[in-house]
Short mmCIF file of C-alpha atoms and ligand atoms in Angstrom, two decimals:
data_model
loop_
_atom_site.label_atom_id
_atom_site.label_comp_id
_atom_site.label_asym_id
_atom_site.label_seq_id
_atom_site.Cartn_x
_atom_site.Cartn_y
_atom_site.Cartn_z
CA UNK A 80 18.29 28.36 -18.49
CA UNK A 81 14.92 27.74 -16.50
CA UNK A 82 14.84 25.81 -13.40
CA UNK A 83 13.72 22.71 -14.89
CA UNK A 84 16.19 23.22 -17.76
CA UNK A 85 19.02 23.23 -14.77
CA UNK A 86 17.70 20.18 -13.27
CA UNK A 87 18.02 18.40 -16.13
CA UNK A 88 21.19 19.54 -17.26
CA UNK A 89 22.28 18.48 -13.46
CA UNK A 90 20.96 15.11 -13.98
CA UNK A 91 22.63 14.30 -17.29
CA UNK A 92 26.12 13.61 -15.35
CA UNK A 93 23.79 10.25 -13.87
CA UNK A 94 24.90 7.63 -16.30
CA UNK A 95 23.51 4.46 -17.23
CA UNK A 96 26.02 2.14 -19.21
CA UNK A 97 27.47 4.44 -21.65
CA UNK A 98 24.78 7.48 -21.56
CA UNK A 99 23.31 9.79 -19.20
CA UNK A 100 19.65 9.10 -17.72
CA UNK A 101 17.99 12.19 -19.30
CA UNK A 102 19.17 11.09 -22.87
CA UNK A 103 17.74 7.74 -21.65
CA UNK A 104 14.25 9.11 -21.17
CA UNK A 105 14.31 8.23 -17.32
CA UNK A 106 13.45 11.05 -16.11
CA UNK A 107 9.74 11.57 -15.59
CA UNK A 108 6.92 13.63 -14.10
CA UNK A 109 9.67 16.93 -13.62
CA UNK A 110 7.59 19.29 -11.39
CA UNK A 111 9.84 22.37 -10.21
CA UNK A 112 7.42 24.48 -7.69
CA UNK A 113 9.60 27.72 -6.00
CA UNK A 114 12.42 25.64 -4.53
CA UNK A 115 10.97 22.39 -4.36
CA UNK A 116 11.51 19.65 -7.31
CA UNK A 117 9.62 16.60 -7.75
CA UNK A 118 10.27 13.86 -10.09
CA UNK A 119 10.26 10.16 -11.12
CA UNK A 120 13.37 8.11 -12.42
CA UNK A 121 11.78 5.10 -14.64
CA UNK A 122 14.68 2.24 -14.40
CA UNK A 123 13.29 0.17 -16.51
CA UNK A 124 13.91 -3.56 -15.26
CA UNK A 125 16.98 -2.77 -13.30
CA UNK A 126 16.67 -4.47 -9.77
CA UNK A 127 15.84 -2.72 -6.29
CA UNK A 128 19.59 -1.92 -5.75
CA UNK A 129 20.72 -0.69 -8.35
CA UNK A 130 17.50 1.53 -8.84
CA UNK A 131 18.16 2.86 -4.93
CA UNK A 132 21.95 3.69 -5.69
CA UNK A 133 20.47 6.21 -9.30
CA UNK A 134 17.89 7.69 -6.73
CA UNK A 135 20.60 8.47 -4.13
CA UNK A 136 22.93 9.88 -6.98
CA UNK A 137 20.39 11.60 -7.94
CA UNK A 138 19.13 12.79 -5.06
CA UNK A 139 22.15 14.19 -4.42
CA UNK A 140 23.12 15.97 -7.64
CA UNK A 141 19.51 17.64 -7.18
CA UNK A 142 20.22 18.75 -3.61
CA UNK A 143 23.48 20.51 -4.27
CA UNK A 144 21.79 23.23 -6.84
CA UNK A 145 21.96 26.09 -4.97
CA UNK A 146 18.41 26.96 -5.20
CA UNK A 147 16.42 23.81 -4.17
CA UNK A 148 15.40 23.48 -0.76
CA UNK A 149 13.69 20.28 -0.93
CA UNK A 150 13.90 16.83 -3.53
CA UNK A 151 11.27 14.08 -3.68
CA UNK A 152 12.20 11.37 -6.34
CA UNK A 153 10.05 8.48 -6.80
CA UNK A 154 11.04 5.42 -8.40
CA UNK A 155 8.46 3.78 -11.14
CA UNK A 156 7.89 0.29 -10.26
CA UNK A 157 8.58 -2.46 -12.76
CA UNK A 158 4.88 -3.26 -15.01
CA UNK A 159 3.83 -6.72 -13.23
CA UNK A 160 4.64 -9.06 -16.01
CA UNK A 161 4.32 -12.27 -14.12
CA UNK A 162 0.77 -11.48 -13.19
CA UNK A 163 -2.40 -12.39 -15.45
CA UNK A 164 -2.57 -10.40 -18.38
CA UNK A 165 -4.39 -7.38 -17.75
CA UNK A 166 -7.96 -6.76 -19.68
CA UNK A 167 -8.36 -3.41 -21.96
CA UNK A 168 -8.94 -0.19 -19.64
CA UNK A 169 -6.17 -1.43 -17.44
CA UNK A 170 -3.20 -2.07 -20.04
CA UNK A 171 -1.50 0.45 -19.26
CA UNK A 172 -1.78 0.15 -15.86
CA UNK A 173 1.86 -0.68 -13.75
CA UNK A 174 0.74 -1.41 -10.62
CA UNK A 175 -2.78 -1.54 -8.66
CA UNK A 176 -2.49 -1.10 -4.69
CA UNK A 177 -6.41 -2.42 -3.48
CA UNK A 178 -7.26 -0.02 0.16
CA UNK A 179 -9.23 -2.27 2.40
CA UNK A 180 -11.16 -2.11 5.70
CA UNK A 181 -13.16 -4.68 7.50
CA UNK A 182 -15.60 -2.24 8.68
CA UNK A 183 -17.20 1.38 7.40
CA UNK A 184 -16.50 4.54 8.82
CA UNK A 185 -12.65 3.67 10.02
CA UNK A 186 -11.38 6.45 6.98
CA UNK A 187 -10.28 4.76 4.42
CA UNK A 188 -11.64 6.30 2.02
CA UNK A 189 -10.20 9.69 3.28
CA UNK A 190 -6.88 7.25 3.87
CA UNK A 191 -7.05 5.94 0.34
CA UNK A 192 -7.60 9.58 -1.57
CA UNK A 193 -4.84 11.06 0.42
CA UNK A 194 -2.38 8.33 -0.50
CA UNK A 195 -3.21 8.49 -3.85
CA UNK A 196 -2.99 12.35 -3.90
CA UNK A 197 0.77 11.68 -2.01
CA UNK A 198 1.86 9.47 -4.43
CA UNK A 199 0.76 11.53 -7.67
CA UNK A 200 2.87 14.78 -5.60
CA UNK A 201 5.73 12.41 -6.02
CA UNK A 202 5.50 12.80 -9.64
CA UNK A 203 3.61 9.24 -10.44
CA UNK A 204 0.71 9.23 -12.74
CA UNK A 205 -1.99 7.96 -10.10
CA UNK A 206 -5.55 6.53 -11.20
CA UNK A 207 -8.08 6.53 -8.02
CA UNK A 208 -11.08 3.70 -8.52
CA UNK A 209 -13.64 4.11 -6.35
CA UNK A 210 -15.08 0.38 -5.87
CA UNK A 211 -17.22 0.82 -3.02
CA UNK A 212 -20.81 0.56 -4.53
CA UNK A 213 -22.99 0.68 -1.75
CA UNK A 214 -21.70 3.86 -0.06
CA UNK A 215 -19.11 5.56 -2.72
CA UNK A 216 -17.98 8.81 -1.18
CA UNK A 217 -15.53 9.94 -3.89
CA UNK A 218 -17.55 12.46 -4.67
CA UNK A 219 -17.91 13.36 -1.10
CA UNK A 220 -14.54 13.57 -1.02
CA UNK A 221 -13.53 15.38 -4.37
CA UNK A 222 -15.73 18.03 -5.14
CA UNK A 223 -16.40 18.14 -9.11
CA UNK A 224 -18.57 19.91 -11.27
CA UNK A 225 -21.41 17.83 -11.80
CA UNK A 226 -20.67 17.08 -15.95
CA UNK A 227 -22.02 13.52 -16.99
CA UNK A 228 -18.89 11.08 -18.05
CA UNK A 229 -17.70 11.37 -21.57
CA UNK A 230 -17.11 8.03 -24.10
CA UNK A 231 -14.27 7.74 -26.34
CA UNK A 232 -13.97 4.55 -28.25
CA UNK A 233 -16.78 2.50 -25.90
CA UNK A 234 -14.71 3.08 -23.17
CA UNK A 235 -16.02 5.69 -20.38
CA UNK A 236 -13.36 8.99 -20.05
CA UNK A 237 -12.54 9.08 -16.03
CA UNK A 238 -12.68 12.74 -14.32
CA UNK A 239 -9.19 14.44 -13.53
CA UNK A 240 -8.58 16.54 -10.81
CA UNK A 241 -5.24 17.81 -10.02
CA UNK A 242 -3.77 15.17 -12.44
CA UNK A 243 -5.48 12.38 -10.83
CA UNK A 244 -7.76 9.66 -12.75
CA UNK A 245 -10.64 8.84 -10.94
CA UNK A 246 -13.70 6.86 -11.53
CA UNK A 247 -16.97 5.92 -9.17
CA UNK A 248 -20.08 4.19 -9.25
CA UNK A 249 -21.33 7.53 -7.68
CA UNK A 250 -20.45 9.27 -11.21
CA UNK A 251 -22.21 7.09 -13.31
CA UNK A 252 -25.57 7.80 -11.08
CA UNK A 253 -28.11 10.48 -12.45
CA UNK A 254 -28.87 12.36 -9.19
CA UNK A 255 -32.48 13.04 -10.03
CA UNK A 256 -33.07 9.69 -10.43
CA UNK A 257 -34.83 7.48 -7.54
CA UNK A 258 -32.27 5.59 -5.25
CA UNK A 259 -31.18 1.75 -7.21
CA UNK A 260 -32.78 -0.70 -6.02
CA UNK A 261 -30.52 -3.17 -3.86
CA UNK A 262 -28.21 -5.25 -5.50
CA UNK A 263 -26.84 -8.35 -4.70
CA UNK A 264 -23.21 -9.91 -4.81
CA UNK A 265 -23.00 -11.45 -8.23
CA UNK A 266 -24.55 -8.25 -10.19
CA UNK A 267 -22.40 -5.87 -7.36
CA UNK A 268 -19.08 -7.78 -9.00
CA UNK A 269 -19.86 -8.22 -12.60
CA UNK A 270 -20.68 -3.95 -11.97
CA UNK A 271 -17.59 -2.94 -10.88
CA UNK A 272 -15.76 -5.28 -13.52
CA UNK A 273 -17.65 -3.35 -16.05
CA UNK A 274 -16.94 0.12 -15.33
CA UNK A 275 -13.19 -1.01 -13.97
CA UNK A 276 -12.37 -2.48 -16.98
CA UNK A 277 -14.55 -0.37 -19.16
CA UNK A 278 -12.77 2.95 -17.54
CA UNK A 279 -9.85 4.16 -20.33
CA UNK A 280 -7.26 4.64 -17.65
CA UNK A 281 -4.37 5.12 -19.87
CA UNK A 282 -0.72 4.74 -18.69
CA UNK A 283 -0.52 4.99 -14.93
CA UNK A 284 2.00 4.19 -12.34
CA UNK A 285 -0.45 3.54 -10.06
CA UNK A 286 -4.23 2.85 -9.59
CA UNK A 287 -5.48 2.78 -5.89
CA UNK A 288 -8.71 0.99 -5.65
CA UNK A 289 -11.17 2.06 -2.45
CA UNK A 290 -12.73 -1.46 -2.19
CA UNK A 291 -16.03 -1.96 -0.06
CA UNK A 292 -15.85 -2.87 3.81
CA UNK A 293 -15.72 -6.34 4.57
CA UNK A 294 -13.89 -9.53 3.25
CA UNK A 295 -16.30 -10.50 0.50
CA UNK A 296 -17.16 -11.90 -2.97
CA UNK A 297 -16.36 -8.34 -4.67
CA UNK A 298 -12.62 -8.69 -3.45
CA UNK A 299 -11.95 -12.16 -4.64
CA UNK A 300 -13.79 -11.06 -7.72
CA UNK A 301 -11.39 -8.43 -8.22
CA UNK A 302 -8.38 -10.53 -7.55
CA UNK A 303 -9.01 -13.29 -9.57
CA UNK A 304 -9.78 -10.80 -12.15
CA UNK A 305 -7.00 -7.81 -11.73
CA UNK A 306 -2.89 -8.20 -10.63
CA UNK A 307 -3.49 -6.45 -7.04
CA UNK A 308 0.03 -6.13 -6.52
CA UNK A 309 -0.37 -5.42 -2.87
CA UNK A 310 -3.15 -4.21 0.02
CA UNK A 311 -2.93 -1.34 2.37
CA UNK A 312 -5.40 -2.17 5.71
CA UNK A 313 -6.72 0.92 7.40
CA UNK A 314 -8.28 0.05 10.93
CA UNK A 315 -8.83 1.77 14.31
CA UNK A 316 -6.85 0.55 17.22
CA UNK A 317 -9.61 -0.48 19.32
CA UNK A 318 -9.10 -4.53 19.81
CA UNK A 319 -11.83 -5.51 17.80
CA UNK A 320 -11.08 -3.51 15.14
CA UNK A 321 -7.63 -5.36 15.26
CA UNK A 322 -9.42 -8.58 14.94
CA UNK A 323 -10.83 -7.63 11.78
CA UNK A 324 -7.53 -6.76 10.63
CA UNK A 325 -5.73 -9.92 11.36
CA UNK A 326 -9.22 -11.12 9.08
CA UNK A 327 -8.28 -8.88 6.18
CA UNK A 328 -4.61 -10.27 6.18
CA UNK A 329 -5.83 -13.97 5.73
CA UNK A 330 -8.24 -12.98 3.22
CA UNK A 331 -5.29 -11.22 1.38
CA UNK A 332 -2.76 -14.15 1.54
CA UNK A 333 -5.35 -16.45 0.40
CA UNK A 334 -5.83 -14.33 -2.75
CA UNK A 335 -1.51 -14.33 -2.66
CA UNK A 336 -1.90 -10.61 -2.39
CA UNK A 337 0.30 -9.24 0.23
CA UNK A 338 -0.48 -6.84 2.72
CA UNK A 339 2.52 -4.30 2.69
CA UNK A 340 1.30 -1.78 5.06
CA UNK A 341 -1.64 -1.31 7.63
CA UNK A 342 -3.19 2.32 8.43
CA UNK A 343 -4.05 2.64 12.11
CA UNK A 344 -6.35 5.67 11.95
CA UNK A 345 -7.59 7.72 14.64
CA UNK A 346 -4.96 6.28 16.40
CA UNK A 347 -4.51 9.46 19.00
CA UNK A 348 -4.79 12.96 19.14
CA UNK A 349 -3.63 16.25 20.72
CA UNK A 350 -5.70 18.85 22.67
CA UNK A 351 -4.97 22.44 22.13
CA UNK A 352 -1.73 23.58 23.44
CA UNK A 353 -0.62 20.59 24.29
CA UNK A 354 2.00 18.10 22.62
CA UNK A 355 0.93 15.05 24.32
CA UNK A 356 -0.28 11.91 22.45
CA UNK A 357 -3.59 10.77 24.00
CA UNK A 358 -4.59 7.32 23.06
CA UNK A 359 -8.61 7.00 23.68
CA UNK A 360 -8.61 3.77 22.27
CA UNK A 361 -5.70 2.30 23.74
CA UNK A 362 -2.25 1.19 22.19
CA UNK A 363 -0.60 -1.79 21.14
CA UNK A 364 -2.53 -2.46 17.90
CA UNK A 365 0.54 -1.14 15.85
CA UNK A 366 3.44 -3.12 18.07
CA UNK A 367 1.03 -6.15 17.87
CA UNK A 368 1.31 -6.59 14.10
CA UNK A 369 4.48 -5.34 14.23
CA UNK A 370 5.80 -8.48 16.26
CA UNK A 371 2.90 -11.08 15.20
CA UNK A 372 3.45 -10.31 11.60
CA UNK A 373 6.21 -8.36 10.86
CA UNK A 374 4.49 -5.64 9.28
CA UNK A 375 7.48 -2.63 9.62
CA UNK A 376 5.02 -0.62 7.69
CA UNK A 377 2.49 0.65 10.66
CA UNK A 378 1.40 4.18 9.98
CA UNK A 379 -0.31 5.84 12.86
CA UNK A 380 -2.94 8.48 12.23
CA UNK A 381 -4.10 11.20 14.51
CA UNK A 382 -7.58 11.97 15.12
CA UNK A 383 -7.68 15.30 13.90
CA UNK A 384 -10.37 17.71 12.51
CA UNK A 385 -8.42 19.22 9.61
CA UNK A 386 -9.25 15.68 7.89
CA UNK A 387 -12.86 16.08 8.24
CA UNK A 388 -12.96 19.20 7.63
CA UNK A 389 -10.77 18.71 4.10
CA UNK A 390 -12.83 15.67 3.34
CA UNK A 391 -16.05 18.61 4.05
CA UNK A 392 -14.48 20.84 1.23
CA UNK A 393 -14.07 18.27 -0.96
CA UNK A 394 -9.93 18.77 -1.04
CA UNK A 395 -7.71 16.10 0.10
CA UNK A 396 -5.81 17.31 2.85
CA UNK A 397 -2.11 16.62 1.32
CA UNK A 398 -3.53 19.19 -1.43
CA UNK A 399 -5.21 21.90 1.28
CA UNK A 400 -2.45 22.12 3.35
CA UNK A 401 0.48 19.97 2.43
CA UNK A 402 2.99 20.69 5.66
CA UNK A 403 0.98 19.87 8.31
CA UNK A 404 2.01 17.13 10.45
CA UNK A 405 -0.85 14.82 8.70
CA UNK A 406 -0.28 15.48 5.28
CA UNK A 407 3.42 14.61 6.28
CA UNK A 408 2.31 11.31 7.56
CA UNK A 409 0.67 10.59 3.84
CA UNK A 410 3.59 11.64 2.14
CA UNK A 411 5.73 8.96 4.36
CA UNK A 412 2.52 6.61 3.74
CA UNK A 413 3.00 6.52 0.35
CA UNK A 414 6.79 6.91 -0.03
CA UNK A 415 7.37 3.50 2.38
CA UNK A 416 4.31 1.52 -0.11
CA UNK A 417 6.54 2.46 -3.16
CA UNK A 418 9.64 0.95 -1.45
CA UNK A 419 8.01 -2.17 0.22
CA UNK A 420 6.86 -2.57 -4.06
CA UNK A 421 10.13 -2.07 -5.02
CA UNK A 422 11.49 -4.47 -2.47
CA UNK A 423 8.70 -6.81 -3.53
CA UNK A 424 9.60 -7.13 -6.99
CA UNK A 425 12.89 -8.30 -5.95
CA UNK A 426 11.74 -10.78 -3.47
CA UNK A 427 12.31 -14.41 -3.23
CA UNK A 428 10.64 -16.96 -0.69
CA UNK A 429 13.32 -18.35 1.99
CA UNK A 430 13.14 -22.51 1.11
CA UNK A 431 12.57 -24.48 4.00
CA UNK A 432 14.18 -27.75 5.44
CA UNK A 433 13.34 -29.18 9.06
CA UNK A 434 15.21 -31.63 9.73
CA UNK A 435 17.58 -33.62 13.03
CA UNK A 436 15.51 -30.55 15.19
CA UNK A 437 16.94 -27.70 13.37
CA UNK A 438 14.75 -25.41 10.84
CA UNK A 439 16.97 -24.09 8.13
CA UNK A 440 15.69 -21.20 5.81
CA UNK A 441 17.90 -20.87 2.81
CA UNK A 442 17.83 -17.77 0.78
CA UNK A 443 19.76 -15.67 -1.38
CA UNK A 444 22.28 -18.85 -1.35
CA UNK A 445 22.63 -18.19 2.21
CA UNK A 446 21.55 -20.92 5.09
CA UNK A 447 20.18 -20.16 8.48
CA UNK A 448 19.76 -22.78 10.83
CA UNK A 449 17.14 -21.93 14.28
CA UNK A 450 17.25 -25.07 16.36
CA UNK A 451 13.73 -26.73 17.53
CA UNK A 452 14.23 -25.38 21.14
CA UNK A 453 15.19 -21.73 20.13
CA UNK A 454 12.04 -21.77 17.73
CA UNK A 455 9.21 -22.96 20.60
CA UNK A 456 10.17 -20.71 23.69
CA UNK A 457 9.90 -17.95 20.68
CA UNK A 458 6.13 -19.21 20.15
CA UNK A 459 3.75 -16.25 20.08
CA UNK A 460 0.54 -18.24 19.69
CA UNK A 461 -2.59 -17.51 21.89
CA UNK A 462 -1.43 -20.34 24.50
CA UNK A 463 1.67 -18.98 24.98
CA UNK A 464 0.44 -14.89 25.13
CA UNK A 465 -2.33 -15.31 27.10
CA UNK A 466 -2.29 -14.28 30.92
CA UNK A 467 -2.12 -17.92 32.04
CA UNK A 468 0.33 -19.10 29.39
CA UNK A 469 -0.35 -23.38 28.95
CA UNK A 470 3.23 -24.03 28.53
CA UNK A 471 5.31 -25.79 25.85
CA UNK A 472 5.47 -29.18 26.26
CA UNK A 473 9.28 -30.57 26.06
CA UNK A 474 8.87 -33.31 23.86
CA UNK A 475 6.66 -31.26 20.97
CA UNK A 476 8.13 -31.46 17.69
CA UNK A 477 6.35 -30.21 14.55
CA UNK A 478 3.77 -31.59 12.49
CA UNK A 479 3.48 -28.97 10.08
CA UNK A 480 5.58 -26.47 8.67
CA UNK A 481 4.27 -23.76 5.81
CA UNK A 482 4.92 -20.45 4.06
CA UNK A 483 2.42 -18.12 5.48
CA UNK A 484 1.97 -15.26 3.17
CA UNK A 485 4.86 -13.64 1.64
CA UNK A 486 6.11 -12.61 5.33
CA UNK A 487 5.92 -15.93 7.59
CA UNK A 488 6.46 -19.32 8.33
CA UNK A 489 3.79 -21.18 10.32
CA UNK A 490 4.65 -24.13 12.61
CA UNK A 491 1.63 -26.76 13.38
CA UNK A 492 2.95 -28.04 17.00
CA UNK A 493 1.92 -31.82 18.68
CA UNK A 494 1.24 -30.21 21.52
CA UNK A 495 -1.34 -28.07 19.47
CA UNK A 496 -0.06 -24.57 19.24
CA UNK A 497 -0.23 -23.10 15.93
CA UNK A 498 2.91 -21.03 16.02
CA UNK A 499 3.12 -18.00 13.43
CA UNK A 500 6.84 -16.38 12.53
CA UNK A 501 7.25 -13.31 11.00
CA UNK A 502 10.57 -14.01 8.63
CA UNK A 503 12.04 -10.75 10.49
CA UNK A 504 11.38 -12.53 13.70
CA UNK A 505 13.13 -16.03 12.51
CA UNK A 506 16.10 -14.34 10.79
CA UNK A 507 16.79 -12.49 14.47
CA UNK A 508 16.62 -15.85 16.29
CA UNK A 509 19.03 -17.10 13.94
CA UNK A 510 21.33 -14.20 14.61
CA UNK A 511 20.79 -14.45 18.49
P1 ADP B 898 -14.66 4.76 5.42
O1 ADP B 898 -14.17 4.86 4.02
O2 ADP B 898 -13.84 3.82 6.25
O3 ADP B 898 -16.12 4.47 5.54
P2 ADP B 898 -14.29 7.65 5.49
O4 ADP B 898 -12.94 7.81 4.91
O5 ADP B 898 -15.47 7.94 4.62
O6 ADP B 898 -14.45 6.19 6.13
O7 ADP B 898 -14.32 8.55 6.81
C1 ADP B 898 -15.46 8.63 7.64
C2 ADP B 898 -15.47 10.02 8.30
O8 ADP B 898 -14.39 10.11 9.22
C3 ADP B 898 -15.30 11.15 7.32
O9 ADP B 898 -16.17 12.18 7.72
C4 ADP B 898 -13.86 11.60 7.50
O10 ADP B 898 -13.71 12.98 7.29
C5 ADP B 898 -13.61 11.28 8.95
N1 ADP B 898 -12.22 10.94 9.24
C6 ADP B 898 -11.46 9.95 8.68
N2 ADP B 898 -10.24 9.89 9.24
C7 ADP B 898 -10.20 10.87 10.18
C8 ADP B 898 -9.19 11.31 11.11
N3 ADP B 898 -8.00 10.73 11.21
N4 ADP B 898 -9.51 12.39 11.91
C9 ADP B 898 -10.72 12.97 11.84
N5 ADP B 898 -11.71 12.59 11.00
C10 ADP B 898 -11.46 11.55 10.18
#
């Protein structure tokens, strides 16, 4: 019996109902490499519990074999069936994950390739879309020969490398050619709808999409056309950068796409022969979002010249070098966006009732009440932060209450402060 022969075997004692989860078919994307296994379990509909409780089994079964030193199981997310209907190229396509930055040059590119390198190690089948027409740098950052695309049934064939799907704007350019001439919005859009859609992607797990810098038409083209099922944010931590950030978020919950994680690149880094973090840019980007908008997910990236020296050789790093601490970091990256996806799925909205000065959230048939007083002094809005706080006035009651997102409530005061509460933050003052 081979190795992945054992594994198998191993997993059959999993069962589902009345048979066992290789039988089943869940099993997916086996990779055994020396003593390390990587695979997928595909549970079908089941919900994010259940799923977590065949991983751990799993997990565990996996572990025990005396020769494996190390198990990564992924968990395929459920195909988005309440979204739009999906056009042609992108059928088969589970789950699209949109990378966004409000400015160039903050890495997200290098951010986005990584991730999607990370999650296709984790035994996904990953699909990388390069939508950033007017400086693509996939091809910058992949090194391929230079073959033009192939066509199979009007649809274009993407490139593969290492297993991973990828398409650019960049590849559909004939480098002899002069420069194109400069395009505007509407014709920028309706291109990358064309080769998106027109791109035979196949069946993927994932398809990470690089979008441009900026909060512009091509994104809410894209959403209104495509079922983003969630953004990833890469900034810097200087406070301007974080500014932009907070601008990418709106943009994303007016499109109802949530942001599940944000990327805070370049964050520090550490000399030679020393272990010390050193924060050029300051801190408190990360524990800002973390407490304005509850974002848990807040990756940290050093500055660090094995990046730019990958993204020079045209490798992603998680594939050069896969231990070091960075490509470590990606692996964790991409591992907590496939759980906040998971969790996701099997989210429901808290319902909201103000009334006789208590705000009561009701979900999962549970009710939490946060009185009106408990709620203002927990006010985090730029009156009350700032370094000559205004002051909550005693009598204010609110005029407004709404879902912000899919992660906060926001409170419209009398007194005008525009209170925003991360649904982490509320369900703590309920439990204080
Ligand atoms: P963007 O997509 O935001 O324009 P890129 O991903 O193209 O940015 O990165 C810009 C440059 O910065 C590239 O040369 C890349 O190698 C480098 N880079 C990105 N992240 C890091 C990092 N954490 N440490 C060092 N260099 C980085």
């Amino acid at each position: 019996m081979n190795k992945k022969e054992a594994v198998l075997a191993a997993l059959s004692s999993v069962y589902h109902e009345d048979q066992d989860i290789v039988r089943l078919g869940y099993v997916k994307h086996l990779v055994v490499k020396g003593d390390a296994v990587s695979l997928a379990l595909d549970l079908g509909g089941s919900a994010y519990d259940e799923r977590h409780a065949y991983k751990q089994q799993a997990q565990t079964i996996v572990s025990g074999l005396d020769w494996v030193a190390s198990v990564e199981i992924g968990l395929i997310p459920r195909s988005q069936s309440t979204h739009p209907q999906p056009e042609q190229g992108l059928d088969r396509v589970k789950t699209i994950v949109a990378v966004s930055s409000c400015k160039g040059g903050v890495g997200k590119s290098t951010v986005a390739v990584n991730l999607a390198f990370s999650l296709a190690k984790q035994g996904y089948s990953v699909g990388f879309f390069d939508a950033d027409i007017y400086g693509p740098s996939l091809d910058t950052l992949i090194h391929l020969p230079p073959e033009p695309l192939g066509m199979i049934n009007e649809q274009i064939i993407p490139k593969v490398f290492q297993g991973v799907k990828l398409m650019s704007f960049a590849y559909t350019q004939d480098p002899s050619e002069p420069e194109p001439a400069i395009m505007r919005g509407p014709m920028v859009s309706r291109l990358i709808q064309q080769l998106l859609m027109g791109t035979q992607w196949g069946e993927l797990d994932y398809l990470i999409l690089d979008l441009p810098p900026g909060t512009g038409d091509i994104h809410i083209t894209l959403a209104q056309l495509i079922p983003i099922a969630a953004a990833l944010i890469v900034t810097t931590p200087q406070a301007l950068s974080l500014v932009d950030v907070i601008k990418g978020i709106h943009m994303f919950d007016s499109l109802n796409i949530p942001t599940v994680g944000v990327v805070e690149n370049m964050s520090y880094f550490l000399c030679e022969g020393c272990t010390h973090r050193h924060y050029p840019f300051g801190q408190g980007a990360k524990d800002y979002l973390e407490s304005q908008y509850g974002f848990s997910h807040t990756i940290q990236l050093p500055l660090d010249a094995v990046l730019t020296t990958a993204c020079d050789h045209g490798v992603p790093l998680v594939l050069v070098d896969p231990d070091h601490s960075v490509s470590v970091a990606f692996q964790e990256l991409a591992q907590g966006l496939t759980q906040r996806l998971a969790e996701q799925e099997d989210r429901t909205l808290p319902a909201l009732n103000y009334a006789d000065n208590q705000l009561t959230l009701t979900h999962q048939s549970h009710a939490h009440s946060i009185h009106l007083d408990a709620l203002r002094q927990a006010c985090q809005c730029a009156l009350c932060t700032s370094d000559t706080p205004t002051g909550i006035q005693s009598d204010a009651v609110p005029v407004d209450i709404q879902p912000v997102g899919q992660y906060a409530i926001g409170v419209q005061w009398s007194d005008d402060h525009a209170s925003l509460y991360p649904h982490t933050a509320l369900l703590a003052l309920t439990h204080a």
